[in-house]
Structures are given as structure tokens and as C-alpha cells.
PDB file of C-alpha atoms in Angstrom:
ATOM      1  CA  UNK L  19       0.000   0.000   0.000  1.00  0.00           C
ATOM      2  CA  UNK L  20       0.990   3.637  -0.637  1.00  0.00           C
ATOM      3  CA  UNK L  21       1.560   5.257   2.377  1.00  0.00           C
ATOM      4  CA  UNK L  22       0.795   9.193   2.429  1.00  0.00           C
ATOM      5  CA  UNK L  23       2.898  11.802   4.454  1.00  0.00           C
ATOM      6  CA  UNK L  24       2.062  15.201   5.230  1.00  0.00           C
ATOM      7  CA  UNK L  25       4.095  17.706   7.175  1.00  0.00           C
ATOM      8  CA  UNK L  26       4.198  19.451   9.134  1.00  0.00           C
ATOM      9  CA  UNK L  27       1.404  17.836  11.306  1.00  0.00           C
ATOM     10  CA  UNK L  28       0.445  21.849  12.127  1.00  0.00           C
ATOM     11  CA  UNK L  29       2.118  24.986  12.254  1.00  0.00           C
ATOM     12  CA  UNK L  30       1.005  28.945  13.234  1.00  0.00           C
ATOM     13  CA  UNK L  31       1.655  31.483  10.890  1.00  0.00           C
ATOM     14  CA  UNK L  32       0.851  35.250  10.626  1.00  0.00           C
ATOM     15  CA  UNK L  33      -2.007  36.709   8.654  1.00  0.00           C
ATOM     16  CA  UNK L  34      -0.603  37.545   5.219  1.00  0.00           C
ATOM     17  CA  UNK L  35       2.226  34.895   5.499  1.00  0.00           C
ATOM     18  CA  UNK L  36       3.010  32.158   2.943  1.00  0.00           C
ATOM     19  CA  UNK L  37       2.366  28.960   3.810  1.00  0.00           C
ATOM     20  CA  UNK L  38       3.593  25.614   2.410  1.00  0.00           C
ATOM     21  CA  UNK L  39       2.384  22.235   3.414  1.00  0.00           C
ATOM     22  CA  UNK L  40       4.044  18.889   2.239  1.00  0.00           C
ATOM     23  CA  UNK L  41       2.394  15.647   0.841  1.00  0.00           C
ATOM     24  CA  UNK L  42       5.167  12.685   0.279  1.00  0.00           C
ATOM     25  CA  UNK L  43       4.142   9.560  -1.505  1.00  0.00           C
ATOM     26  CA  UNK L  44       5.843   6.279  -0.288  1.00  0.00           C
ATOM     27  CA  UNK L  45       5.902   5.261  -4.311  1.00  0.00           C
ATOM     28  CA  UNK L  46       4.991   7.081  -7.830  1.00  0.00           C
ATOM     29  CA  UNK L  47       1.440   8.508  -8.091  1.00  0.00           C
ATOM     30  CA  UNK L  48       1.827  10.373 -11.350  1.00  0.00           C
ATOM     31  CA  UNK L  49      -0.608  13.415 -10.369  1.00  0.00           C
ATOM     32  CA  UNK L  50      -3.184  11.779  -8.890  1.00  0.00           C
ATOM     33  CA  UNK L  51      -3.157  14.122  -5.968  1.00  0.00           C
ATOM     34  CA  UNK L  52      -6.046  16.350  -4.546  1.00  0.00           C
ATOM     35  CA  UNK L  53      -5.876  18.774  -1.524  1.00  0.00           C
ATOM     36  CA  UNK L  54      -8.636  19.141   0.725  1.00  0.00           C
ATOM     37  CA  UNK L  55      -9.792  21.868   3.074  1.00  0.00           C
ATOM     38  CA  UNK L  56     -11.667  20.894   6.850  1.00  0.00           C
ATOM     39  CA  UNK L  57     -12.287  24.255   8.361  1.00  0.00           C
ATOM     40  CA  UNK L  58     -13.063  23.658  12.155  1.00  0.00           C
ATOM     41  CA  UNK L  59     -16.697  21.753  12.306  1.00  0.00           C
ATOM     42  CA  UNK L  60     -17.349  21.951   8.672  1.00  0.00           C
ATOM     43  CA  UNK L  61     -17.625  19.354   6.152  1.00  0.00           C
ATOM     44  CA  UNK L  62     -13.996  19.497   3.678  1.00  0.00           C
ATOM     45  CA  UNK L  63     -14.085  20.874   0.445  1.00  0.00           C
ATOM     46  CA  UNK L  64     -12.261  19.696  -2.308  1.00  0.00           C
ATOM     47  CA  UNK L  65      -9.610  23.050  -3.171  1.00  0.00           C
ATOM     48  CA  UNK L  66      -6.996  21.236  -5.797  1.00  0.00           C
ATOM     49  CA  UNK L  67      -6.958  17.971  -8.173  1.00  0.00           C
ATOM     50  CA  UNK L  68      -4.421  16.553 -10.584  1.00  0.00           C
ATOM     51  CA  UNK L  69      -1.838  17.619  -8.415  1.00  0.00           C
ATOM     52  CA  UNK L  70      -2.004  21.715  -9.702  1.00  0.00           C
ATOM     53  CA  UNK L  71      -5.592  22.440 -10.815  1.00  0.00           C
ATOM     54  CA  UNK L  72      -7.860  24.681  -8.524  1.00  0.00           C
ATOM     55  CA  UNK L  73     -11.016  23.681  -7.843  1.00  0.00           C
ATOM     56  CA  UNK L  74     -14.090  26.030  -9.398  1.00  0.00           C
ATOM     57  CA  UNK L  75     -14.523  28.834  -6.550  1.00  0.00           C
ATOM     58  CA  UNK L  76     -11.572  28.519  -4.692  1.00  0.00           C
ATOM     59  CA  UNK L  77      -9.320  31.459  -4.171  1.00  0.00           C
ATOM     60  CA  UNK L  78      -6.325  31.714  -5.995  1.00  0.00           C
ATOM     61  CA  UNK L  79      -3.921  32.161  -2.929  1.00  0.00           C
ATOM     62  CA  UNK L  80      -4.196  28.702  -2.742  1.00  0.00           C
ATOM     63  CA  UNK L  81      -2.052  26.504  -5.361  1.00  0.00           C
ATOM     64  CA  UNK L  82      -0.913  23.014  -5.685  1.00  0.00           C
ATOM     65  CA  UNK L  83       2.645  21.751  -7.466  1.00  0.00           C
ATOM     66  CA  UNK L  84       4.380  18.516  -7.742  1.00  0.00           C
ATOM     67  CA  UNK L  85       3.947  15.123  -9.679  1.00  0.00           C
ATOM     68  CA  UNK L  86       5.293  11.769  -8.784  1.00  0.00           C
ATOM     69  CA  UNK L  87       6.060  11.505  -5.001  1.00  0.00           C
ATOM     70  CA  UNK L  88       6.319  15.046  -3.903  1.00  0.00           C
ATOM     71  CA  UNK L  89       3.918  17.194  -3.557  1.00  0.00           C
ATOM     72  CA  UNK L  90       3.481  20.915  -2.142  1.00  0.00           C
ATOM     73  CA  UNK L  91       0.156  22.959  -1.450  1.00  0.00           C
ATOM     74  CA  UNK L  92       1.079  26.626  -1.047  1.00  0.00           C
ATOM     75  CA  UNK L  93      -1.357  29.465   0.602  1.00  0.00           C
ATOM     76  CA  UNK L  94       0.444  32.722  -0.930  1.00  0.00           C
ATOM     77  CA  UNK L  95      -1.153  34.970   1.782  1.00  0.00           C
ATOM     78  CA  UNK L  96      -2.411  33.809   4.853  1.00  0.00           C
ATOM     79  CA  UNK L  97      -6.001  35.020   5.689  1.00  0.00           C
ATOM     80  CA  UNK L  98      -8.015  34.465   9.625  1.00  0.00           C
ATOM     81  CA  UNK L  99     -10.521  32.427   7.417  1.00  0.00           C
ATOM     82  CA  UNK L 100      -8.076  29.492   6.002  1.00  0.00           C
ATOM     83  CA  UNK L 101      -7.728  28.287   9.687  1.00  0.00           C
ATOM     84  CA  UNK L 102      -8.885  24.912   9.006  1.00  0.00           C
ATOM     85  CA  UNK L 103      -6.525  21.321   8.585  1.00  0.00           C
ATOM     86  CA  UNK L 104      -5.855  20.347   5.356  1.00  0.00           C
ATOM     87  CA  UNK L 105      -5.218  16.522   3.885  1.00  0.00           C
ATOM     88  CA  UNK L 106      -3.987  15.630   0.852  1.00  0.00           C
ATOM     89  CA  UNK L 107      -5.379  12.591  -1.191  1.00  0.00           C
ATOM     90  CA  UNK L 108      -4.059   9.835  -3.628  1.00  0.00           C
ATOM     91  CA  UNK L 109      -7.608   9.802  -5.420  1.00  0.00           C
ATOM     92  CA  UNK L 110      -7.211   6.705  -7.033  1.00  0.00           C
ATOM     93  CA  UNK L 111      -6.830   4.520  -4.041  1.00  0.00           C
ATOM     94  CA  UNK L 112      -8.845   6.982  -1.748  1.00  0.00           C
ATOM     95  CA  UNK L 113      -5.958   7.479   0.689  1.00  0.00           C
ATOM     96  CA  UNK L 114      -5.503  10.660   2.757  1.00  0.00           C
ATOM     97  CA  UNK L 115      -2.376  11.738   4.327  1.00  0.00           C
ATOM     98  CA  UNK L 116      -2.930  12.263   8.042  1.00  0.00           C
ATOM     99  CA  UNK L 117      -3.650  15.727   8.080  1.00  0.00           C
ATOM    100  CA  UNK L 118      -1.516  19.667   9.149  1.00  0.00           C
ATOM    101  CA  UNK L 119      -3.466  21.996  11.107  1.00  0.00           C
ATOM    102  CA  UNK L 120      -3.259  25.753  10.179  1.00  0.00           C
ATOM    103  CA  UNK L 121      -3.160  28.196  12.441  1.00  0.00           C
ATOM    104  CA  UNK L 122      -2.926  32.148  13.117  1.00  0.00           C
ATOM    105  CA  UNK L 123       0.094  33.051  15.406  1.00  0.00           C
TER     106      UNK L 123
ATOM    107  CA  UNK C  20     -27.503  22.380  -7.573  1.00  0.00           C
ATOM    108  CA  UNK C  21     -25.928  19.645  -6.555  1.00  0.00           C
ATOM    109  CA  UNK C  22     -26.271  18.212  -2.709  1.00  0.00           C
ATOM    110  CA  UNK C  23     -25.714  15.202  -1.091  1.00  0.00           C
ATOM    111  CA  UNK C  24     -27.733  14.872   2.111  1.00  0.00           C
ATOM    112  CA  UNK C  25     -27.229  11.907   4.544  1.00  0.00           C
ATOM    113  CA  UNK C  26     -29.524  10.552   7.494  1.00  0.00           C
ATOM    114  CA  UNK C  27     -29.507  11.988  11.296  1.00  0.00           C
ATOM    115  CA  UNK C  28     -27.666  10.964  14.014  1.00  0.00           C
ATOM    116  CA  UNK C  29     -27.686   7.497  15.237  1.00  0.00           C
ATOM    117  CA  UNK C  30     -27.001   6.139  19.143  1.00  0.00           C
ATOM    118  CA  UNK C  31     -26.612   2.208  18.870  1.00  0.00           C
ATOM    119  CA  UNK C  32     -25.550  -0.150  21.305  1.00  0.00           C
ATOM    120  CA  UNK C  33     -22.507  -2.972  20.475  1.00  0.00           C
ATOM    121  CA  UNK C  34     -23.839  -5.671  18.709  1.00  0.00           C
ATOM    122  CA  UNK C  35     -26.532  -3.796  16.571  1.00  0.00           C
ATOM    123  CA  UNK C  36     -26.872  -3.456  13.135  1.00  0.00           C
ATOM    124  CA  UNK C  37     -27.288  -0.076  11.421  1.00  0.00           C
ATOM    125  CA  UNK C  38     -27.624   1.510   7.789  1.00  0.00           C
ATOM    126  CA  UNK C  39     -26.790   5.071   7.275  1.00  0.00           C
ATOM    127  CA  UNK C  40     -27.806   7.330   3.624  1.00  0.00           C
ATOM    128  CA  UNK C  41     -26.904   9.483   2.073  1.00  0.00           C
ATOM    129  CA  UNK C  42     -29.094  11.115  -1.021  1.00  0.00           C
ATOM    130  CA  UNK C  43     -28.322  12.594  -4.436  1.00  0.00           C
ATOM    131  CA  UNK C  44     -30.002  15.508  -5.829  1.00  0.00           C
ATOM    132  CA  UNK C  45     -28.972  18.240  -9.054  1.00  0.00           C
ATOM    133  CA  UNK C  46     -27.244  15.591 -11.227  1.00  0.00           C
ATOM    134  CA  UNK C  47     -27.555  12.332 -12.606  1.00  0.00           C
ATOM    135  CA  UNK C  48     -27.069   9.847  -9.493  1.00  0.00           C
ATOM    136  CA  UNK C  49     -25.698   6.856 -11.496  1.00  0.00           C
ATOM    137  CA  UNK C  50     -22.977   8.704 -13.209  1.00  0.00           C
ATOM    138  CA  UNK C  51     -21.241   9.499 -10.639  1.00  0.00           C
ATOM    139  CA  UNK C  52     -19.188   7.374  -8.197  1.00  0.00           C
ATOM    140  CA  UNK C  53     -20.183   7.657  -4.591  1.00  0.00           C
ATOM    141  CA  UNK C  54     -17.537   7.425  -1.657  1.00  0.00           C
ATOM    142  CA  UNK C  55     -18.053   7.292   1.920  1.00  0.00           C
ATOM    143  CA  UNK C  56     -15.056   8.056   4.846  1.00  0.00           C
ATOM    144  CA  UNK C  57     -14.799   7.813   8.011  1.00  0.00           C
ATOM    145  CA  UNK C  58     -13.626  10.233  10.799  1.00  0.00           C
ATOM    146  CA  UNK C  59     -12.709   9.485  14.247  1.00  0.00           C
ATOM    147  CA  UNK C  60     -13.362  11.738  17.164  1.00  0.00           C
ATOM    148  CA  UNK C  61     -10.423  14.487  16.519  1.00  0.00           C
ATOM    149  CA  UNK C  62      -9.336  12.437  13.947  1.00  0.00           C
ATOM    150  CA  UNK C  63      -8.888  12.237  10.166  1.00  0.00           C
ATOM    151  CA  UNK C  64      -9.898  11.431   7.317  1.00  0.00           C
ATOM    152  CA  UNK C  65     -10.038   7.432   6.198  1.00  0.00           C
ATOM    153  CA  UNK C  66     -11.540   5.967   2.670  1.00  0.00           C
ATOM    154  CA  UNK C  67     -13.934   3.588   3.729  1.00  0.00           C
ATOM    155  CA  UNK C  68     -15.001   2.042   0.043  1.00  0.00           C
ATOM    156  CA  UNK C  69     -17.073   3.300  -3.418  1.00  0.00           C
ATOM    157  CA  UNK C  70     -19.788   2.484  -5.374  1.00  0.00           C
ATOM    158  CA  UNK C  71     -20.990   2.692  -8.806  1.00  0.00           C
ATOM    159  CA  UNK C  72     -24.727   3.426  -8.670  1.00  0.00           C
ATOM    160  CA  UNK C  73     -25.128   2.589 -12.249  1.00  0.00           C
ATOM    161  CA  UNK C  74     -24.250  -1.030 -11.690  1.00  0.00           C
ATOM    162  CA  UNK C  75     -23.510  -1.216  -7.577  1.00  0.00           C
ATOM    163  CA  UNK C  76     -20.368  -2.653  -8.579  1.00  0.00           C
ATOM    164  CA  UNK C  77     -18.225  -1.626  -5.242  1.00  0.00           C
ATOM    165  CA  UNK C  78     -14.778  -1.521  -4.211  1.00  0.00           C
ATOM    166  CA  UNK C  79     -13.667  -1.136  -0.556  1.00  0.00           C
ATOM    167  CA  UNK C  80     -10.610  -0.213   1.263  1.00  0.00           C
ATOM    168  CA  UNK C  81      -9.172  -3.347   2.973  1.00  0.00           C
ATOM    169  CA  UNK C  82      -9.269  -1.602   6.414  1.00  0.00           C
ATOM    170  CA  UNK C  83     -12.631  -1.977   6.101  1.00  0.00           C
ATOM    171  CA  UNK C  84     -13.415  -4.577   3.897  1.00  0.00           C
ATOM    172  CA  UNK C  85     -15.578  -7.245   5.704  1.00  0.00           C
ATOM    173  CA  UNK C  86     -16.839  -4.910   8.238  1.00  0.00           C
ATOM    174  CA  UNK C  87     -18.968  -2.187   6.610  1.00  0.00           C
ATOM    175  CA  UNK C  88     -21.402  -2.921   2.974  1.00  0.00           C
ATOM    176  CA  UNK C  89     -21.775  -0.065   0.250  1.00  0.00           C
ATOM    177  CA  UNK C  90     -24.952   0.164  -1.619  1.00  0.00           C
ATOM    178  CA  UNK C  91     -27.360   2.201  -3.486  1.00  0.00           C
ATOM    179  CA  UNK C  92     -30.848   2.403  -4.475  1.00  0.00           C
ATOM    180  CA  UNK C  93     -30.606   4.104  -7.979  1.00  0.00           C
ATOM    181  CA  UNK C  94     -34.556   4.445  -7.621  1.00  0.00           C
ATOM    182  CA  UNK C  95     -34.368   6.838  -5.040  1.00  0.00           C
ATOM    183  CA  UNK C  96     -30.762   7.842  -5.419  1.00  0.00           C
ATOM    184  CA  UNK C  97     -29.441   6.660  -2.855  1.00  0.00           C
ATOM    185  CA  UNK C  98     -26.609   5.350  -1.582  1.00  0.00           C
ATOM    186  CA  UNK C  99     -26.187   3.723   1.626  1.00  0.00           C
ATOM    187  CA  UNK C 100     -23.624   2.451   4.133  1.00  0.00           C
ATOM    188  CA  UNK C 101     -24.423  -0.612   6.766  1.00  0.00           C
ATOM    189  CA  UNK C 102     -23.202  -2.201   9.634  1.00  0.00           C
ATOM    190  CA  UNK C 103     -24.619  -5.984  10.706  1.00  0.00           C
ATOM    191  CA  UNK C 104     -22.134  -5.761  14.269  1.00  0.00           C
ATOM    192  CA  UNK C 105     -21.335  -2.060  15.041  1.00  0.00           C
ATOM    193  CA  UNK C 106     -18.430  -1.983  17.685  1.00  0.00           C
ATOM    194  CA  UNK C 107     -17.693   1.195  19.806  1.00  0.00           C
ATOM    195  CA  UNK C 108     -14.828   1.761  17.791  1.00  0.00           C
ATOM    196  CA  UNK C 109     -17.027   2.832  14.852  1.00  0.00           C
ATOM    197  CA  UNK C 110     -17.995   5.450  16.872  1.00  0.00           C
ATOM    198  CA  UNK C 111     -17.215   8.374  14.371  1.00  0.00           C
ATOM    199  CA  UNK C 112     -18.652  10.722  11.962  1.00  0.00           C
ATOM    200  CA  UNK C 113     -19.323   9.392   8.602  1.00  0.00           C
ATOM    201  CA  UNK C 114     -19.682  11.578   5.342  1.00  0.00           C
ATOM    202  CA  UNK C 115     -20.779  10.692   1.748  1.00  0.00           C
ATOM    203  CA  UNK C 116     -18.921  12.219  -1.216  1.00  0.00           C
ATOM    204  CA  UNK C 117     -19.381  12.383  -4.889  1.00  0.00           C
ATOM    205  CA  UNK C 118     -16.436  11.823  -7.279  1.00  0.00           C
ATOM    206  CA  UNK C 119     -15.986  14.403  -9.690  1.00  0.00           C
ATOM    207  CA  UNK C 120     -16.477  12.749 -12.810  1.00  0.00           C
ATOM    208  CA  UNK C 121     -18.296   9.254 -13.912  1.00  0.00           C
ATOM    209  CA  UNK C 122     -14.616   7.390 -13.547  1.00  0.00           C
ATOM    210  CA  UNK C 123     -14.016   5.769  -9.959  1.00  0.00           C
ATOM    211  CA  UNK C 124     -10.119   6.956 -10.040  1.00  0.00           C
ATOM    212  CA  UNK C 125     -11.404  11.050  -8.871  1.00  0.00           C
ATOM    213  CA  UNK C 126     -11.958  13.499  -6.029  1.00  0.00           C
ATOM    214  CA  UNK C 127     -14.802  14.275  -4.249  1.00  0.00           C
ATOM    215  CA  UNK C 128     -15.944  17.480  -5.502  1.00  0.00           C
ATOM    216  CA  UNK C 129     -19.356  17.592  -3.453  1.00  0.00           C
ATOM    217  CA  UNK C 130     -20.158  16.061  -0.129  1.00  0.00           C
ATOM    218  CA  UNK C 131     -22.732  15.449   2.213  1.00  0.00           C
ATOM    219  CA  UNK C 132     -23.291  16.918   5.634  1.00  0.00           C
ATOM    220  CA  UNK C 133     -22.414  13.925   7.564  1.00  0.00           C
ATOM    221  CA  UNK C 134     -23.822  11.559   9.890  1.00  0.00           C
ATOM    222  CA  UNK C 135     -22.449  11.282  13.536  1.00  0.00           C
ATOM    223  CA  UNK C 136     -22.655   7.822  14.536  1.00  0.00           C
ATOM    224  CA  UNK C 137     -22.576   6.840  18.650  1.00  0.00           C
ATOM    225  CA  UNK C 138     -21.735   3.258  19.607  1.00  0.00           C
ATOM    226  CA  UNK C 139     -21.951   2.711  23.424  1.00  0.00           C
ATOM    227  CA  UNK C 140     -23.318   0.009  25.803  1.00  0.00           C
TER     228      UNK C 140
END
């Protein structure tokens, strides 16, 4: 099985900082990587897919890179409303990394 | 629009059986994969198994495989997870999700509201 990595597990960062969260895979998944968004009590929302694509409606702060085993999502500014934890996904096994918790410092 | 909205709340006891739903509405139900996951108090986010609801043809994650059964009623469009045994350990909140295109290899691009589940003698 492919294992999925994510770090940092959470960090604290100012409003208006850039933010980068890490997915590893333990193997190859081409692009078959989506980033998800769980603000606190909500349901998540799908923000990224094939590795780089933003989802319809979701700000473009928010970007995705990578392709194979590494894989980056990258908040360009830092806004009180992206508080939330955020999981990448190998979408064609269903796996989800474990998760990194945003916060404001 | 599309919306996917699941059942209430359920309190069981150990040993009880239990089927959760989840309904489609805004699209065509059976061209789109259905998902379901699993989350843990404070926990995250597990793939539990998916479903075609054009043919119920269902694949499910091995964590889970033998314990949990995916279906759907095209009918009604609806798709529905069950439990014959629930242990206190499937004490979680369980969500629905629709893949974003008729392949099963996607993301979830809608999901449902959830259903909190409760397991305890």
C-alpha cells in the first residue's frame, strides 16, 4: 500500500504569510493528488486535483505543485478564514495523508 | 444544484446493526461514483469504500473490507452504508462524497453533511 505523508502535522503562521504544506508519496502517483480543506466543524471541500488544478470557486492564494512523489500545497497569503486542517489525497486509491493543522500566530 | 444529504444521528448499542444514507439531488445519481469516509473523534480522514450506482459494482478499502457494505438504491438515489455488528470503535462521523467525474479513479468534488454515529453500551 501507498503510504501518504504530510508535514508538518500543524504549524502557526501570521495573517498575510506564505504557507507551504508537504504531501510525500511512499511510491509514484503520477498526479493523482487532490488537496482538501476541513475548516473547524465543517464538512472538507475539495480546493486542488491533478496535483495543480484549482477547484471552481476557490481562491487563488491557494495553489498546488508537484507530480510523482512530492507534492506541495502553497497558501500565498495567509487570511483568519483558512484556519482549518488540510489533507492531501491519492484519489485513485482513496488514501488521505494524516492531516496539518493551520493556524494564526 | 448539486447536494448530497445523509440521514440523522444514530445512538446504537454494540452488537446492533445499522444503515446510514446518504441522497443525491442536481445531477444524474448513477454517473457518478459515490464514496463514503470515516472520521474518528479528533481524527482524520479514512476511505472507507465506493460504489458505482449505475451497476452497484463496489470496491472497498481493505481496512474496512468485511466490516462495513456499500450500496445504493438508484430508484431513489441513494446510496447507503451498513453495519450488521457495530463496535464502539465505529464510533465516528461518517460523510458521503461524490467523485468528480463518472470514472471511480477522482476526487470528491461535493459532499454530504455527515452523519455522527454513537456506539456505546
Amino acid at each position: 500500500d501507498i503510504q501518504m505523508t504530510q508535514s508538518p502535522s500543524s504549524l502557526s503562521a501570521s495573517v498575510g504569510d506564505r504557507v507551504t504544506i508537504t504531501c510525500r508519496a511512499s511510491q509514484g502517483i503520477s498526479n493523482f493528488l487532490a488537496w482538501y480543506q476541513q475548516k473547524p466543524g465543517k464538512v472538507p471541500q475539495l480546493l486542488i486535483y491533478d496535483a495543480s488544478t484549482l477547484q471552481s470557486g476557490v481562491p487563488s492564494r491557494f495553489s498546488g505543485s508537484g507530480s510523482g512523489t512530492d507534492f506541495t500545497l502553497t497558501i500565498s497569503s495567509l487570511q483568519p478564514e483558512d484556519v482549518a486542517t488540510y489533507y492531501c489525497q491519492k484519489y485513485n486509491s482513496g488514501t488521505f495523508g494524516q492531516g496539518t493543522k493551520v493556524e494564526i500566530k | 444544484e448539486v447536494q448530497l444529504v445523509q440521514s440523522g444521528a444514530e445512538v446504537k448499542k454494540p452488537g446492533e446493526s445499522l444503515r446510514i444514507s446518504c441522497k443525491g439531488s442536481g445531477y444524474s445519481f448513477t454517473s457518478y461514483w459515490i464514496s463514503w469516509v470515516r472520521q474518528m473523534p479528533g481524527k482524520g480522514l479514512e476511505w472507507m469504500g465506493k460504489i458505482d450506482p449505475s451497476d452497484s459494482y463496489t470496491s472497498n478499502s481493505p481496512s474496512f473490507q468485511g466490516h462495513v457494505t456499500i450500496s445504493t438504491d438508484k430508484s431513489f438515489s441513494i446510496a447507503y452504508l451498513q453495519w450488521s455488528s457495530l463496535k464502539a470503535s465505529d464510533t465516528a462521523m461518517y460523510y458521503c462524497a461524490r467523485h468528480r467525474s463518472g470514472i471511480p479513479f477522482m476526487p470528491f468534488d461535493f459532499w454530504g453533511q455527515g452523519t455522527l454515529v454513537t456506539v456505546s453500551s
